[in-house]
mmCIF file of C-alpha atoms and ligand atoms in Angstrom:
data_model
loop_
_atom_site.group_PDB
_atom_site.id
_atom_site.type_symbol
_atom_site.label_atom_id
_atom_site.label_comp_id
_atom_site.label_asym_id
_atom_site.label_seq_id
_atom_site.Cartn_x
_atom_site.Cartn_y
_atom_site.Cartn_z
ATOM 1 C CA UNK A 30 137.718 110.009 80.202
ATOM 2 C CA UNK A 31 137.969 108.741 83.800
ATOM 3 C CA UNK A 32 139.350 105.231 84.402
ATOM 4 C CA UNK A 33 137.848 102.849 86.944
ATOM 5 C CA UNK A 34 138.649 99.319 88.091
ATOM 6 C CA UNK A 35 134.921 98.497 88.389
ATOM 7 C CA UNK A 36 131.882 100.087 86.752
ATOM 8 C CA UNK A 37 128.711 98.967 88.508
ATOM 9 C CA UNK A 38 125.396 99.432 86.652
ATOM 10 C CA UNK A 39 122.475 99.634 89.105
ATOM 11 C CA UNK A 40 122.462 100.886 92.711
ATOM 12 C CA UNK A 41 120.006 98.411 94.215
ATOM 13 C CA UNK A 42 121.196 96.420 97.248
ATOM 14 C CA UNK A 43 123.495 94.179 95.146
ATOM 15 C CA UNK A 44 125.238 96.958 93.193
ATOM 16 C CA UNK A 45 125.606 99.368 96.113
ATOM 17 C CA UNK A 46 126.955 96.665 98.459
ATOM 18 C CA UNK A 47 129.462 95.598 95.787
ATOM 19 C CA UNK A 48 130.536 99.215 95.171
ATOM 20 C CA UNK A 49 130.871 99.822 98.926
ATOM 21 C CA UNK A 50 133.108 96.786 99.452
ATOM 22 C CA UNK A 51 135.211 97.448 96.350
ATOM 23 C CA UNK A 52 135.735 101.113 97.307
ATOM 24 C CA UNK A 53 136.706 100.132 100.852
ATOM 25 C CA UNK A 54 139.240 97.689 99.399
ATOM 26 C CA UNK A 55 140.875 100.615 97.566
ATOM 27 C CA UNK A 56 139.529 100.044 94.039
ATOM 28 C CA UNK A 57 138.360 102.905 91.812
ATOM 29 C CA UNK A 58 134.614 102.351 91.480
ATOM 30 C CA UNK A 59 131.896 103.932 89.378
ATOM 31 C CA UNK A 60 128.327 103.281 90.592
ATOM 32 C CA UNK A 61 125.716 104.368 88.032
ATOM 33 C CA UNK A 62 122.011 104.400 88.932
ATOM 34 C CA UNK A 63 119.309 105.238 86.412
ATOM 35 C CA UNK A 64 116.872 106.677 89.008
ATOM 36 C CA UNK A 65 116.951 109.310 91.751
ATOM 37 C CA UNK A 66 115.344 106.821 94.171
ATOM 38 C CA UNK A 67 112.238 108.927 93.648
ATOM 39 C CA UNK A 68 109.703 106.070 93.449
ATOM 40 C CA UNK A 69 108.504 103.400 95.893
ATOM 41 C CA UNK A 70 110.470 100.145 95.616
ATOM 42 C CA UNK A 71 109.263 96.677 96.521
ATOM 43 C CA UNK A 72 110.817 93.856 98.516
ATOM 44 C CA UNK A 73 110.125 95.041 102.057
ATOM 45 C CA UNK A 74 110.521 91.934 104.194
ATOM 46 C CA UNK A 75 113.986 90.701 105.082
ATOM 47 C CA UNK A 76 114.661 87.502 107.048
ATOM 48 C CA UNK A 77 116.433 87.582 110.456
ATOM 49 C CA UNK A 78 119.772 86.508 108.861
ATOM 50 C CA UNK A 79 119.751 89.760 106.912
ATOM 51 C CA UNK A 80 120.837 91.523 110.109
ATOM 52 C CA UNK A 81 124.071 89.502 110.060
ATOM 53 C CA UNK A 82 124.614 90.438 106.386
ATOM 54 C CA UNK A 83 124.313 94.146 107.283
ATOM 55 C CA UNK A 84 126.671 93.727 110.255
ATOM 56 C CA UNK A 85 129.171 92.054 107.928
ATOM 57 C CA UNK A 86 129.275 95.199 105.749
ATOM 58 C CA UNK A 87 129.178 97.557 108.765
ATOM 59 C CA UNK A 88 125.706 99.038 108.176
ATOM 60 C CA UNK A 89 123.705 97.864 111.233
ATOM 61 C CA UNK A 90 122.002 101.242 111.503
ATOM 62 C CA UNK A 91 119.953 100.387 108.393
ATOM 63 C CA UNK A 92 117.921 97.942 110.502
ATOM 64 C CA UNK A 93 116.400 100.870 112.412
ATOM 65 C CA UNK A 94 113.997 103.733 111.593
ATOM 66 C CA UNK A 95 113.619 105.379 109.168
ATOM 67 C CA UNK A 96 115.023 102.477 107.100
ATOM 68 C CA UNK A 97 113.785 99.400 108.951
ATOM 69 C CA UNK A 98 111.680 98.090 111.805
ATOM 70 C CA UNK A 99 111.374 94.745 113.562
ATOM 71 C CA UNK A 100 108.842 92.239 112.214
ATOM 72 C CA UNK A 101 108.911 89.454 114.795
ATOM 73 C CA UNK A 102 106.159 87.295 113.301
ATOM 74 C CA UNK A 103 105.169 85.802 109.956
ATOM 75 C CA UNK A 104 101.544 84.699 109.670
ATOM 76 C CA UNK A 105 100.362 82.820 106.594
ATOM 77 C CA UNK A 106 97.130 81.384 105.244
ATOM 78 C CA UNK A 107 98.402 78.980 102.633
ATOM 79 C CA UNK A 108 97.151 75.512 101.714
ATOM 80 C CA UNK A 109 94.271 75.622 104.243
ATOM 81 C CA UNK A 110 91.890 78.066 105.898
ATOM 82 C CA UNK A 111 93.741 78.148 109.204
ATOM 83 C CA UNK A 112 96.453 80.739 109.758
ATOM 84 C CA UNK A 113 99.909 79.527 110.731
ATOM 85 C CA UNK A 114 102.231 81.713 112.735
ATOM 86 C CA UNK A 115 106.019 81.554 112.807
ATOM 87 C CA UNK A 116 107.616 83.651 115.483
ATOM 88 C CA UNK A 117 111.286 84.605 115.166
ATOM 89 C CA UNK A 118 111.769 84.531 118.915
ATOM 90 C CA UNK A 119 114.072 81.507 118.612
ATOM 91 C CA UNK A 120 116.155 82.944 115.802
ATOM 92 C CA UNK A 121 119.738 83.626 116.924
ATOM 93 C CA UNK A 122 119.678 86.700 114.632
ATOM 94 C CA UNK A 123 116.592 88.321 116.197
ATOM 95 C CA UNK A 124 113.416 89.455 114.468
ATOM 96 C CA UNK A 125 112.875 89.701 110.722
ATOM 97 C CA UNK A 126 112.718 93.235 109.294
ATOM 98 C CA UNK A 127 110.386 95.432 107.325
ATOM 99 C CA UNK A 128 112.290 97.921 105.206
ATOM 100 C CA UNK A 129 111.333 101.128 103.502
ATOM 101 C CA UNK A 130 113.116 100.119 100.304
ATOM 102 C CA UNK A 131 113.208 103.580 98.814
ATOM 103 C CA UNK A 132 115.028 104.988 101.862
ATOM 104 C CA UNK A 133 117.063 101.828 102.439
ATOM 105 C CA UNK A 134 118.370 101.595 98.850
ATOM 106 C CA UNK A 135 119.212 105.288 98.768
ATOM 107 C CA UNK A 136 121.090 105.085 102.104
ATOM 108 C CA UNK A 137 123.077 102.068 100.871
ATOM 109 C CA UNK A 138 124.067 103.905 97.671
ATOM 110 C CA UNK A 139 125.185 106.923 99.729
ATOM 111 C CA UNK A 140 127.188 104.620 102.009
ATOM 112 C CA UNK A 141 129.023 103.381 98.881
ATOM 113 C CA UNK A 142 129.647 106.992 97.846
ATOM 114 C CA UNK A 143 130.951 107.835 101.341
ATOM 115 C CA UNK A 144 133.334 104.858 101.062
ATOM 116 C CA UNK A 145 134.787 106.412 97.891
ATOM 117 C CA UNK A 146 132.653 105.119 94.993
ATOM 118 C CA UNK A 147 131.787 107.683 92.344
ATOM 119 C CA UNK A 148 127.971 107.612 92.527
ATOM 120 C CA UNK A 149 126.071 108.995 89.510
ATOM 121 C CA UNK A 150 122.316 109.268 89.846
ATOM 122 C CA UNK A 151 119.787 109.563 87.007
ATOM 123 C CA UNK A 152 122.473 107.938 84.895
ATOM 124 C CA UNK A 153 121.595 104.810 82.923
ATOM 125 C CA UNK A 154 124.740 102.856 82.011
ATOM 126 C CA UNK A 155 125.594 100.842 78.906
ATOM 127 C CA UNK A 156 128.825 98.990 78.198
ATOM 128 C CA UNK A 157 130.836 98.645 75.007
ATOM 129 C CA UNK A 158 133.428 95.913 75.404
ATOM 130 C CA UNK A 159 136.861 96.644 73.924
ATOM 131 C CA UNK A 160 139.123 94.094 72.187
ATOM 132 C CA UNK A 161 141.334 93.856 75.325
ATOM 133 C CA UNK A 162 138.242 92.946 77.459
ATOM 134 C CA UNK A 163 137.929 96.332 79.189
ATOM 135 C CA UNK A 164 134.764 98.450 78.778
ATOM 136 C CA UNK A 165 133.777 101.898 77.661
ATOM 137 C CA UNK A 166 130.881 102.885 79.922
ATOM 138 C CA UNK A 167 128.340 105.044 78.129
ATOM 139 C CA UNK A 168 126.456 107.124 80.658
ATOM 140 C CA UNK A 169 123.169 108.926 80.195
ATOM 141 C CA UNK A 170 124.770 112.195 81.435
ATOM 142 C CA UNK A 171 127.132 112.038 78.434
ATOM 143 C CA UNK A 172 130.367 111.737 80.462
ATOM 144 C CA UNK A 173 131.672 108.372 79.278
ATOM 145 C CA UNK A 174 134.173 106.411 81.353
ATOM 146 C CA UNK A 175 136.485 103.431 80.998
ATOM 147 C CA UNK A 176 136.446 100.413 83.328
ATOM 148 C CA UNK A 177 138.387 97.167 83.567
ATOM 149 C CA UNK A 178 135.453 95.152 84.929
ATOM 150 C CA UNK A 179 131.705 95.650 84.433
ATOM 151 C CA UNK A 180 129.289 94.610 87.166
ATOM 152 C CA UNK A 181 125.713 94.134 86.063
ATOM 153 C CA UNK A 182 123.379 94.739 89.025
ATOM 154 C CA UNK A 183 120.399 96.039 87.093
ATOM 155 C CA UNK A 184 117.809 93.865 88.852
ATOM 156 C CA UNK A 185 115.036 91.781 87.297
ATOM 157 C CA UNK A 186 113.800 94.538 84.985
ATOM 158 C CA UNK A 187 117.082 96.088 83.816
ATOM 159 C CA UNK A 188 117.225 96.412 80.038
ATOM 160 C CA UNK A 189 119.960 95.677 77.574
ATOM 161 C CA UNK A 190 123.267 97.068 78.791
ATOM 162 C CA UNK A 191 125.377 95.989 75.831
ATOM 163 C CA UNK A 192 126.947 92.826 77.327
ATOM 164 C CA UNK A 193 126.446 89.313 75.889
ATOM 165 C CA UNK A 194 124.151 88.629 78.840
ATOM 166 C CA UNK A 195 121.087 86.404 78.375
ATOM 167 C CA UNK A 196 118.357 85.561 80.863
ATOM 168 C CA UNK A 197 115.506 83.096 81.080
ATOM 169 C CA UNK A 198 112.158 83.907 82.664
ATOM 170 C CA UNK A 199 110.571 81.209 84.806
ATOM 171 C CA UNK A 200 107.025 82.578 85.143
ATOM 172 C CA UNK A 201 104.831 85.547 84.170
ATOM 173 C CA UNK A 202 104.241 87.077 87.602
ATOM 174 C CA UNK A 203 103.456 90.691 88.258
ATOM 175 C CA UNK A 204 103.040 92.563 91.564
ATOM 176 C CA UNK A 205 100.060 94.902 91.982
ATOM 177 C CA UNK A 206 100.604 97.071 95.043
ATOM 178 C CA UNK A 207 98.746 99.609 97.181
ATOM 179 C CA UNK A 208 100.039 101.739 100.043
ATOM 180 C CA UNK A 209 97.802 102.303 103.064
ATOM 181 C CA UNK A 210 98.077 104.987 105.698
ATOM 182 C CA UNK A 211 97.809 103.228 109.024
ATOM 183 C CA UNK A 212 95.977 104.847 111.956
ATOM 184 C CA UNK A 213 98.621 105.626 114.653
ATOM 185 C CA UNK A 214 99.528 102.709 116.927
ATOM 186 C CA UNK A 215 97.014 100.496 115.189
ATOM 187 C CA UNK A 216 99.158 98.013 113.352
ATOM 188 C CA UNK A 217 101.068 94.964 114.518
ATOM 189 C CA UNK A 218 104.499 94.714 112.865
ATOM 190 C CA UNK A 219 103.875 91.305 111.286
ATOM 191 C CA UNK A 220 104.294 89.947 107.782
ATOM 192 C CA UNK A 221 101.066 88.474 106.482
ATOM 193 C CA UNK A 222 100.878 86.137 103.486
ATOM 194 C CA UNK A 223 97.558 84.872 102.152
ATOM 195 C CA UNK A 224 96.597 82.906 99.041
ATOM 196 C CA UNK A 225 93.504 83.880 97.006
ATOM 197 C CA UNK A 226 92.126 82.418 93.742
ATOM 198 C CA UNK A 227 93.963 84.931 91.538
ATOM 199 C CA UNK A 228 97.346 84.742 93.304
ATOM 200 C CA UNK A 229 98.575 85.643 96.763
ATOM 201 C CA UNK A 230 98.869 88.780 98.880
ATOM 202 C CA UNK A 231 101.466 89.912 101.322
ATOM 203 C CA UNK A 232 101.228 92.802 103.742
ATOM 204 C CA UNK A 233 104.164 94.571 105.387
ATOM 205 C CA UNK A 234 104.075 97.451 107.865
ATOM 206 C CA UNK A 235 106.706 100.005 106.889
ATOM 207 C CA UNK A 236 108.893 101.936 109.367
ATOM 208 C CA UNK A 237 107.272 105.206 108.322
ATOM 209 C CA UNK A 238 103.766 104.318 109.556
ATOM 210 C CA UNK A 239 102.265 103.102 106.302
ATOM 211 C CA UNK A 240 101.673 99.586 105.073
ATOM 212 C CA UNK A 241 101.999 98.005 101.669
ATOM 213 C CA UNK A 242 99.764 95.220 100.374
ATOM 214 C CA UNK A 243 100.858 93.471 97.184
ATOM 215 C CA UNK A 244 98.974 90.955 95.104
ATOM 216 C CA UNK A 245 101.372 88.695 93.236
ATOM 217 C CA UNK A 246 99.484 87.343 90.259
ATOM 218 C CA UNK A 247 99.822 86.349 86.635
ATOM 219 C CA UNK A 248 100.294 89.291 84.201
ATOM 220 C CA UNK A 249 97.537 88.265 81.728
ATOM 221 C CA UNK A 250 94.957 88.297 84.553
ATOM 222 C CA UNK A 251 95.451 91.989 85.374
ATOM 223 C CA UNK A 252 92.900 94.348 83.728
ATOM 224 C CA UNK A 253 94.472 97.149 81.681
ATOM 225 C CA UNK A 254 92.229 100.095 82.584
ATOM 226 C CA UNK A 255 93.033 101.793 85.906
ATOM 227 C CA UNK A 256 89.497 101.821 87.311
ATOM 228 C CA UNK A 257 88.868 98.222 86.264
ATOM 229 C CA UNK A 258 92.196 97.144 87.713
ATOM 230 C CA UNK A 259 91.440 98.799 91.066
ATOM 231 C CA UNK A 260 88.019 97.145 91.229
ATOM 232 C CA UNK A 261 89.550 93.765 90.368
ATOM 233 C CA UNK A 262 92.287 94.209 93.012
ATOM 234 C CA UNK A 263 89.776 95.183 95.716
ATOM 235 C CA UNK A 264 87.661 92.139 94.826
ATOM 236 C CA UNK A 265 90.749 89.944 95.240
ATOM 237 C CA UNK A 266 91.493 91.651 98.588
ATOM 238 C CA UNK A 267 87.921 90.937 99.668
ATOM 239 C CA UNK A 268 88.714 87.195 99.327
ATOM 240 C CA UNK A 269 91.341 87.455 102.097
ATOM 241 C CA UNK A 270 90.488 87.148 105.776
ATOM 242 C CA UNK A 271 93.666 87.938 107.673
ATOM 243 C CA UNK A 272 94.841 90.789 105.450
ATOM 244 C CA UNK A 273 91.424 92.400 105.179
ATOM 245 C CA UNK A 274 91.089 92.280 108.970
ATOM 246 C CA UNK A 275 94.544 93.855 109.428
ATOM 247 C CA UNK A 276 93.612 96.715 107.075
ATOM 248 C CA UNK A 277 90.286 97.355 108.770
ATOM 249 C CA UNK A 278 89.918 101.116 109.381
ATOM 250 C CA UNK A 279 92.437 102.096 106.646
ATOM 251 C CA UNK A 280 91.211 104.202 103.731
ATOM 252 C CA UNK A 281 90.618 102.342 100.498
ATOM 253 C CA UNK A 282 93.509 103.115 98.101
ATOM 254 C CA UNK A 283 92.785 105.206 95.021
ATOM 255 C CA UNK A 284 95.696 104.018 92.950
ATOM 256 C CA UNK A 285 97.834 100.967 92.448
ATOM 257 C CA UNK A 286 101.361 100.489 91.217
ATOM 258 C CA UNK A 287 102.462 97.575 89.126
ATOM 259 C CA UNK A 288 105.890 95.931 89.122
ATOM 260 C CA UNK A 289 107.645 93.121 87.338
ATOM 261 C CA UNK A 290 107.725 90.117 89.689
ATOM 262 C CA UNK A 291 108.877 87.432 87.237
ATOM 263 C CA UNK A 292 111.362 84.895 88.488
ATOM 264 C CA UNK A 293 114.319 84.602 86.148
ATOM 265 C CA UNK A 294 117.992 83.713 85.960
ATOM 266 C CA UNK A 295 120.986 84.517 83.822
ATOM 267 C CA UNK A 296 121.610 81.789 81.262
ATOM 268 C CA UNK A 297 124.856 83.591 80.696
ATOM 269 C CA UNK A 298 125.646 85.778 83.719
ATOM 270 C CA UNK A 299 129.419 86.105 83.517
ATOM 271 C CA UNK A 300 132.042 86.409 80.819
ATOM 272 C CA UNK A 301 135.405 87.996 80.216
ATOM 273 C CA UNK A 302 135.643 90.960 82.598
ATOM 274 C CA UNK A 303 131.938 91.137 83.400
ATOM 275 C CA UNK A 304 129.658 89.621 85.985
ATOM 276 C CA UNK A 305 125.939 89.761 86.879
ATOM 277 C CA UNK A 306 124.959 89.826 90.553
ATOM 278 C CA UNK A 307 121.755 89.998 92.639
ATOM 279 C CA UNK A 308 118.473 89.770 90.707
ATOM 280 C CA UNK A 309 120.390 90.199 87.454
ATOM 281 C CA UNK A 310 121.911 86.762 88.210
ATOM 282 C CA UNK A 311 118.906 85.070 89.866
ATOM 283 C CA UNK A 312 115.634 86.945 90.479
ATOM 284 C CA UNK A 313 113.667 84.820 92.937
ATOM 285 C CA UNK A 314 109.907 84.564 93.381
ATOM 286 C CA UNK A 315 108.840 87.210 95.945
ATOM 287 C CA UNK A 316 107.372 84.338 98.000
ATOM 288 C CA UNK A 317 110.912 83.343 99.011
ATOM 289 C CA UNK A 318 111.277 86.615 100.980
ATOM 290 C CA UNK A 319 115.036 86.228 100.423
ATOM 291 C CA UNK A 320 115.852 88.448 97.421
ATOM 292 C CA UNK A 321 117.381 91.337 99.328
ATOM 293 C CA UNK A 322 119.408 89.042 101.564
ATOM 294 C CA UNK A 323 120.708 87.105 98.557
ATOM 295 C CA UNK A 324 121.537 90.375 96.783
ATOM 296 C CA UNK A 325 123.886 91.500 99.585
ATOM 297 C CA UNK A 326 125.316 88.009 99.948
ATOM 298 C CA UNK A 327 125.982 87.905 96.225
ATOM 299 C CA UNK A 328 127.861 91.207 96.385
ATOM 300 C CA UNK A 329 130.070 89.835 99.205
ATOM 301 C CA UNK A 330 130.818 86.581 97.309
ATOM 302 C CA UNK A 331 131.448 88.424 94.037
ATOM 303 C CA UNK A 332 133.997 90.821 95.491
ATOM 304 C CA UNK A 333 135.853 87.911 97.107
ATOM 305 C CA UNK A 334 135.788 85.976 93.857
ATOM 306 C CA UNK A 335 136.973 88.721 91.523
ATOM 307 C CA UNK A 336 139.737 89.864 93.856
ATOM 308 C CA UNK A 337 141.042 86.372 94.640
ATOM 309 C CA UNK A 338 140.716 84.392 91.362
ATOM 310 C CA UNK A 339 141.928 84.887 87.825
ATOM 311 C CA UNK A 340 139.183 86.254 85.579
ATOM 312 C CA UNK A 341 138.367 83.094 83.577
ATOM 313 C CA UNK A 342 138.138 81.085 86.804
ATOM 314 C CA UNK A 343 135.855 83.682 88.463
ATOM 315 C CA UNK A 344 133.404 83.687 85.522
ATOM 316 C CA UNK A 345 133.307 79.868 85.384
ATOM 317 C CA UNK A 346 132.729 79.625 89.128
ATOM 318 C CA UNK A 347 129.930 82.185 88.973
ATOM 319 C CA UNK A 348 128.165 80.435 86.051
ATOM 320 C CA UNK A 349 128.449 77.067 87.854
ATOM 321 C CA UNK A 350 127.094 78.616 91.084
ATOM 322 C CA UNK A 351 124.082 79.962 89.150
ATOM 323 C CA UNK A 352 123.296 76.547 87.635
ATOM 324 C CA UNK A 353 123.458 74.898 91.100
ATOM 325 C CA UNK A 354 121.367 77.533 92.810
ATOM 326 C CA UNK A 355 118.685 77.638 90.107
ATOM 327 C CA UNK A 356 118.140 73.892 90.433
ATOM 328 C CA UNK A 357 117.681 74.196 94.205
ATOM 329 C CA UNK A 358 115.513 77.297 93.853
ATOM 330 C CA UNK A 359 113.148 75.620 91.362
ATOM 331 C CA UNK A 360 112.701 72.599 93.639
ATOM 332 C CA UNK A 361 111.962 74.851 96.653
ATOM 333 C CA UNK A 362 109.510 76.947 94.657
ATOM 334 C CA UNK A 363 107.648 73.934 93.336
ATOM 335 C CA UNK A 364 107.366 72.541 96.849
ATOM 336 C CA UNK A 365 105.968 75.834 98.229
ATOM 337 C CA UNK A 366 103.334 76.236 95.489
ATOM 338 C CA UNK A 367 102.331 72.553 95.550
ATOM 339 C CA UNK A 368 101.206 73.036 99.171
ATOM 340 C CA UNK A 369 98.349 75.309 98.064
ATOM 341 C CA UNK A 370 95.667 73.125 96.417
ATOM 342 C CA UNK A 371 92.440 74.944 97.331
ATOM 343 C CA UNK A 372 92.352 76.860 94.036
ATOM 344 C CA UNK A 373 93.618 74.166 91.668
ATOM 345 C CA UNK A 374 91.119 74.994 88.924
ATOM 346 C CA UNK A 375 92.039 78.729 88.877
ATOM 347 C CA UNK A 376 94.341 79.724 86.040
ATOM 348 C CA UNK A 377 96.996 81.344 88.296
ATOM 349 C CA UNK A 378 97.390 78.168 90.350
ATOM 350 C CA UNK A 379 97.156 75.829 87.348
ATOM 351 C CA UNK A 380 100.050 77.709 85.845
ATOM 352 C CA UNK A 381 102.174 77.529 89.032
ATOM 353 C CA UNK A 382 101.688 73.759 89.123
ATOM 354 C CA UNK A 383 103.191 73.382 85.643
ATOM 355 C CA UNK A 384 106.350 75.472 86.237
HETATM 356 C C1 FAD B 13 106.662 92.402 94.191
HETATM 357 C C2 FAD B 13 107.983 92.010 94.789
HETATM 358 C C3 FAD B 13 108.051 91.732 96.144
HETATM 359 C C4 FAD B 13 109.261 91.346 96.711
HETATM 360 N N1 FAD B 13 109.305 91.067 98.043
HETATM 361 C C5 FAD B 13 110.470 90.746 98.623
HETATM 362 C C6 FAD B 13 110.559 90.570 100.027
HETATM 363 O O1 FAD B 13 109.576 90.705 100.749
HETATM 364 N N2 FAD B 13 111.774 90.265 100.564
HETATM 365 C C7 FAD B 13 112.889 90.147 99.786
HETATM 366 O O2 FAD B 13 113.974 89.869 100.315
HETATM 367 N N3 FAD B 13 112.854 90.321 98.452
HETATM 368 C C8 FAD B 13 111.671 90.631 97.863
HETATM 369 N N4 FAD B 13 111.627 90.863 96.519
HETATM 370 C C9 FAD B 13 112.873 90.739 95.739
HETATM 371 C C10 FAD B 13 113.834 91.903 96.000
HETATM 372 O O3 FAD B 13 113.179 93.121 95.826
HETATM 373 C C11 FAD B 13 115.021 91.793 95.043
HETATM 374 O O4 FAD B 13 115.509 90.469 95.085
HETATM 375 C C12 FAD B 13 116.145 92.770 95.378
HETATM 376 O O5 FAD B 13 115.695 94.098 95.269
HETATM 377 C C13 FAD B 13 117.316 92.544 94.428
HETATM 378 O O6 FAD B 13 118.258 93.567 94.545
HETATM 379 P P1 FAD B 13 119.163 93.966 93.277
HETATM 380 O O7 FAD B 13 120.108 95.012 93.769
HETATM 381 O O8 FAD B 13 119.712 92.765 92.625
HETATM 382 O O9 FAD B 13 118.141 94.574 92.214
HETATM 383 P P2 FAD B 13 117.117 95.891 92.301
HETATM 384 O O10 FAD B 13 116.761 96.075 93.716
HETATM 385 O O11 FAD B 13 116.117 95.615 91.304
HETATM 386 O O12 FAD B 13 118.079 97.055 91.845
HETATM 387 C C14 FAD B 13 118.442 97.240 90.494
HETATM 388 C C15 FAD B 13 118.848 98.688 90.300
HETATM 389 O O13 FAD B 13 119.406 98.879 89.001
HETATM 390 C C16 FAD B 13 118.916 100.104 88.454
HETATM 391 N N5 FAD B 13 119.116 99.988 86.989
HETATM 392 C C17 FAD B 13 118.505 99.142 86.123
HETATM 393 N N6 FAD B 13 119.058 99.263 84.887
HETATM 394 C C18 FAD B 13 120.042 100.187 84.982
HETATM 395 C C19 FAD B 13 120.998 100.717 84.058
HETATM 396 N N7 FAD B 13 121.078 100.312 82.784
HETATM 397 N N8 FAD B 13 121.873 101.656 84.506
HETATM 398 C C20 FAD B 13 121.835 102.100 85.789
HETATM 399 N N9 FAD B 13 120.945 101.635 86.703
HETATM 400 C C21 FAD B 13 120.090 100.672 86.308
HETATM 401 C C22 FAD B 13 117.482 100.177 88.952
HETATM 402 O O14 FAD B 13 116.956 101.476 88.921
HETATM 403 C C23 FAD B 13 117.669 99.651 90.390
HETATM 404 O O15 FAD B 13 118.015 100.690 91.283
HETATM 405 C C24 FAD B 13 110.427 91.238 95.911
HETATM 406 C C25 FAD B 13 110.365 91.530 94.550
HETATM 407 C C26 FAD B 13 109.142 91.911 93.986
HETATM 408 C C27 FAD B 13 109.086 92.207 92.521
#
């Protein structure tokens, strides 16, 4: 059985950045990822400050094609019928980014491997804590390992990994997404956000010439049958102005994908020799547009914390940080949703007002 200092479960941005930094610092690191990065991933828009986070970990090239492209403007229709534009021209960091998350996440995991982490793909991880606090890591490929510290970076939808980790969901949101092929040269690289009665849409133009439009809505509102769901989604899209205009000339999608978009946080996100980071610690509402930035930031703070503090102190600090940040996050979220009052009587918006 191989011994590691850190076993990281989940190679999303948080887990891969943590594994990269730990491997560079000379630790023995296992990075286990349950997928092959074979499916589309969501969370495409990163704020300008994200560039600085990538520079900090030495991966500036991930801001460019095929991983990323500049998105210098955010245009929203929220709380009124007029569109509001925010240009990043004054940002000291430069433009915001649109990322192809499938390519981006895969490249980040390979960067961790190149730094020395032992990357295992298609390998779901589960931990069994030992009496001395260390962990046996049970891997889907059958080759179990031993690790001193377990890092839980399994995102907002990661299942039970065997740790005494508990999380609380803050809403019942779901993302219903369609990819569009964009006619060459026909698309402005902007982020568009627009509220509709059943939720809100965002549209991002990906570096590879396609665009993704996602309706964030409440899970019980989404029809179960595929054909019904597509019809319902297209009807919701028809209620937009800005997004519909931007997609003019694109072929109507034939299928949709659905993803968990619930906000949540770890009620218990750290304990003896284990720590949750990224969405596994706090999974923000997609409206924040900050999840990927926070995931990398979390990895940087966590590596500093676990290599500079005693274990008990690190876990306490991390749990206290979560409590502080959740309070701030809930206030910010409530403020953002309270600004949209045009659809007050619609069940999606009624629900947001009570959270
Ligand atoms: C619809 C939607 C839209 C969003 N839009 C934005 C946006 O525009 N901008 C933004 O910044 N953020 C956005 N986000 C949030 C952003 O995607 C996340 O905050 C970010 O991906 C968090 O990174 P992470 O590494 O913590 O988790 P994830 O990216 O979820 O990565 C978790 C990884 O763990 C793996 N995994 C899970 N369980 C196991 C296991 N047991 N063993 C091994 N591997 C496992 C998964 O396969 C995955 O690779 C959005 C989220 C949603 C749902």
